XYZ file of N, CA and C in Angstrom:
285
model
N 0.791 -1.381 -0.004
C 0.069 -0.057 -0.041
C 0.713 1.292 -0.001
N 1.946 1.549 0.818
C 2.975 2.534 0.830
C 3.355 2.845 -0.736
N 3.497 1.810 -1.268
C 4.431 1.841 -2.608
C 3.278 2.653 -3.520
N 1.952 2.547 -3.442
C 1.028 3.288 -4.417
C 0.924 4.564 -3.939
N 1.319 5.122 -3.046
C 1.338 6.695 -2.706
C 2.638 7.361 -2.900
N 3.945 6.379 -2.679
C 5.201 7.522 -3.216
C 5.287 7.748 -4.691
N 4.593 7.008 -5.618
C 4.859 7.732 -6.632
C 3.962 8.806 -7.112
N 2.947 9.105 -6.270
C 2.404 10.227 -6.370
C 2.959 11.399 -6.026
N 3.313 11.192 -4.769
C 4.194 12.129 -4.263
C 5.635 12.610 -4.808
N 6.393 11.672 -5.650
C 7.092 12.068 -6.377
C 6.956 12.763 -7.559
N 5.921 12.402 -8.228
C 5.423 13.349 -9.207
C 4.842 14.657 -8.909
N 4.172 14.883 -7.863
C 4.181 16.205 -7.423
C 5.132 17.057 -7.052
N 6.159 16.460 -6.540
C 7.538 17.323 -6.262
C 8.332 17.741 -7.441
N 8.444 16.802 -8.119
C 8.642 16.951 -9.594
C 7.886 18.105 -10.419
N 6.706 18.206 -10.165
C 5.836 19.361 -10.910
C 6.093 20.555 -10.298
N 6.560 20.888 -9.019
C 6.491 22.045 -8.525
C 8.202 22.376 -8.338
N 9.207 21.461 -8.843
C 10.465 21.635 -8.776
C 10.839 23.188 -9.144
N 10.900 23.625 -10.276
C 11.389 25.082 -10.679
C 11.077 26.135 -9.695
N 9.735 25.942 -9.194
C 9.082 27.146 -8.579
C 10.022 26.778 -7.108
N 10.124 25.351 -6.448
C 10.918 25.314 -5.401
C 12.418 25.911 -5.320
N 13.072 25.489 -6.608
C 14.161 25.914 -6.554
C 14.448 27.254 -6.861
N 13.789 28.242 -7.400
C 13.659 29.532 -7.518
C 13.486 30.060 -6.100
N 12.645 29.469 -5.057
C 12.563 30.117 -4.096
C 13.618 29.714 -2.875
N 14.162 28.431 -3.168
C 15.263 27.882 -2.071
C 16.589 28.638 -2.426
N 16.774 29.361 -3.805
C 17.889 30.062 -4.015
C 17.941 31.584 -4.036
N 16.768 31.688 -3.309
C 16.717 33.365 -3.260
C 17.530 34.100 -2.150
N 17.844 33.174 -0.773
C 18.755 33.880 -0.223
C 20.284 33.232 0.131
N 20.631 32.456 -0.990
C 21.830 32.139 -1.366
C 22.544 33.187 -1.914
N 24.158 33.165 -1.291
C 24.689 34.261 -2.035
C 25.062 34.179 -3.546
N 24.852 35.455 -3.882
C 24.810 35.454 -5.620
C 23.548 35.330 -6.110
N 22.565 34.941 -5.372
C 21.338 34.703 -6.338
C 20.860 35.863 -7.062
N 21.240 37.006 -6.629
C 20.600 38.288 -7.263
C 21.278 38.252 -8.401
N 22.315 37.706 -9.183
C 22.646 37.843 -10.075
C 22.124 36.542 -11.210
N 21.210 36.110 -10.862
C 20.392 35.133 -11.731
C 19.488 35.833 -12.564
N 19.171 35.254 -13.655
C 18.465 36.049 -14.830
C 17.079 36.040 -14.257
N 16.816 34.542 -14.168
C 15.083 34.663 -13.458
C 14.857 35.232 -12.435
N 15.770 35.502 -11.342
C 15.343 36.637 -10.139
C 15.343 37.862 -10.453
N 16.626 38.322 -11.590
C 16.227 40.000 -12.091
C 14.979 40.084 -12.947
N 14.478 39.077 -13.487
C 13.354 39.321 -14.508
C 12.145 39.397 -13.330
N 12.240 38.282 -12.434
C 10.960 38.503 -11.335
C 10.948 40.172 -10.760
N 12.127 40.705 -10.569
C 12.560 41.947 -9.739
C 11.902 42.897 -10.845
N 12.086 42.698 -12.019
C 11.781 43.720 -12.976
C 10.159 43.849 -13.083
N 9.598 42.587 -13.383
C 8.196 42.346 -13.485
C 7.420 42.895 -12.240
N 7.931 42.788 -11.155
C 7.430 43.128 -10.097
C 7.479 44.705 -9.945
N 8.395 45.214 -10.172
C 8.489 46.830 -10.302
C 7.591 47.424 -11.554
N 7.731 46.794 -12.509
C 6.862 47.207 -13.677
C 5.318 46.863 -13.322
N 4.999 46.035 -12.640
C 3.485 45.757 -12.081
C 3.160 46.757 -11.021
N 3.923 47.093 -10.199
C 3.726 48.253 -9.204
C 3.606 49.557 -9.800
N 4.619 50.031 -11.001
C 4.144 51.145 -11.625
C 3.037 51.226 -12.098
N 2.583 49.965 -12.967
C 1.128 50.202 -13.492
C -0.231 50.537 -12.557
N 0.170 49.706 -11.450
C -1.062 49.962 -10.466
C -0.555 51.362 -10.043
N 0.555 52.004 -9.561
C 0.303 53.371 -9.444
C 0.023 54.367 -10.557
N 0.313 53.916 -11.707
C -0.357 54.811 -12.886
C -1.728 54.654 -12.681
N -2.637 53.555 -12.491
C -3.833 53.463 -12.721
C -4.407 54.087 -11.564
N -3.707 54.130 -10.452
C -4.496 54.925 -9.238
C -4.516 56.452 -9.647
N -3.337 56.751 -10.415
C -3.085 58.205 -10.622
C -4.183 58.762 -11.327
N -4.697 57.868 -12.517
C -5.719 58.283 -12.996
C -7.188 58.188 -12.449
N -7.587 57.138 -11.223
C -8.417 57.149 -10.892
C -8.772 58.061 -9.961
N -7.593 58.776 -9.095
C -7.780 59.447 -8.128
C -7.741 61.252 -8.765
N -7.725 61.140 -10.251
C -7.551 62.476 -10.922
C -6.106 62.919 -10.402
N -5.164 62.272 -10.727
C -3.899 62.823 -10.914
C -3.476 63.388 -9.079
N -3.721 62.884 -8.136
C -3.649 63.075 -6.879
C -1.654 63.109 -6.689
N -1.264 64.324 -6.227
C 0.469 64.379 -6.235
C 1.071 63.337 -4.922
N 0.084 62.787 -4.235
C 0.656 61.568 -3.645
C 0.907 60.403 -4.218
N 0.189 60.087 -5.411
C 0.652 58.780 -6.170
C 1.678 59.211 -6.685
N 2.020 60.533 -7.262
C 3.111 60.735 -8.190
C 4.144 60.592 -7.034
N 4.370 61.137 -6.097
C 5.313 61.025 -5.180
C 5.750 59.293 -4.759
N 4.788 58.631 -4.690
C 5.091 57.145 -4.588
C 5.693 56.609 -5.942
N 5.109 57.425 -6.838
C 5.741 56.648 -8.383
C 7.476 56.997 -8.554
N 7.430 58.290 -7.919
C 8.866 58.729 -7.833
C 9.566 57.717 -6.570
N 9.224 57.402 -5.986
C 9.989 56.690 -4.524
C 10.052 55.034 -5.567
N 9.107 54.723 -5.895
C 9.202 53.404 -6.737
C 10.667 53.497 -7.785
N 10.341 54.569 -8.512
C 11.219 54.751 -9.788
C 12.662 54.751 -8.994
N 12.842 55.477 -8.116
C 14.338 55.516 -7.511
C 14.790 54.400 -7.124
N 13.619 53.528 -6.491
C 14.135 52.344 -5.833
C 14.272 51.374 -6.963
N 13.793 51.100 -7.947
C 13.612 50.456 -9.248
C 15.248 50.584 -9.959
N 15.857 52.119 -9.853
C 16.699 52.222 -10.568
C 17.914 51.972 -9.515
N 17.706 52.109 -8.319
C 19.010 51.982 -7.255
C 19.239 50.396 -7.326
N 18.166 49.359 -7.607
C 18.411 48.102 -7.724
C 19.304 47.652 -9.040
N 18.892 48.495 -9.991
C 19.700 48.372 -11.307
C 21.132 48.610 -11.247
N 21.289 49.817 -10.526
C 22.868 50.357 -10.112
C 23.337 49.588 -9.542
N 22.896 48.856 -8.492
C 23.543 47.937 -7.645
C 23.945 47.027 -8.254
N 22.938 46.273 -9.147
C 23.389 44.973 -9.859
C 24.190 45.326 -10.860
N 24.921 46.560 -11.153
C 25.581 46.947 -12.281
C 27.018 46.610 -12.139
N 27.224 46.669 -10.612
C 28.642 46.623 -10.165
C 29.248 45.218 -10.316
N 30.543 45.026 -10.773
C 31.108 43.665 -10.811
C 30.978 42.648 -9.502
N 30.617 41.456 -9.626
C 30.773 40.681 -8.813
C 31.771 40.899 -7.573
N 33.128 40.886 -8.174
C 34.066 41.151 -7.130
C 33.846 42.592 -6.152
N 33.450 43.300 -6.490
C 32.750 44.518 -5.850
C 32.028 44.215 -4.678
N 31.271 43.215 -4.535
C 30.031 42.749 -3.967
C 30.869 41.922 -3.040
N 32.028 41.131 -3.317
C 32.612 40.631 -2.590
C 33.335 41.429 -1.322
N 34.096 42.412 -1.909
C 34.524 43.348 -1.051
C 33.498 44.040 -0.260
N 32.828 44.254 -0.583
C 31.686 44.814 0.516
C 31.070 43.930 1.537
N 31.182 42.656 1.221
C 30.886 41.680 2.267
C 31.751 41.378 3.363
N 33.139 41.278 2.567
C 34.089 40.965 3.880
C 34.667 42.186 4.271
């Protein structure tokens, strides 16, 4: 009877393996340089910008929303700037 359950468990683990690998690698050193992680970061910032633009339209161009957009764009630019440093510079900062 236990042998019938084990193949199902193995199949479900293999189906979620890419997502599990992504989330297990987030906190490892150097994970921020992986293209998948950078794509997720860019998509998250783009989605936030789209939401803020939508809120700006819905609130009749509220200045507070534009301030939030400026903060979001500055944060996105700082992440891109920090990522542009060579990897050896990261190791100098850590040690």
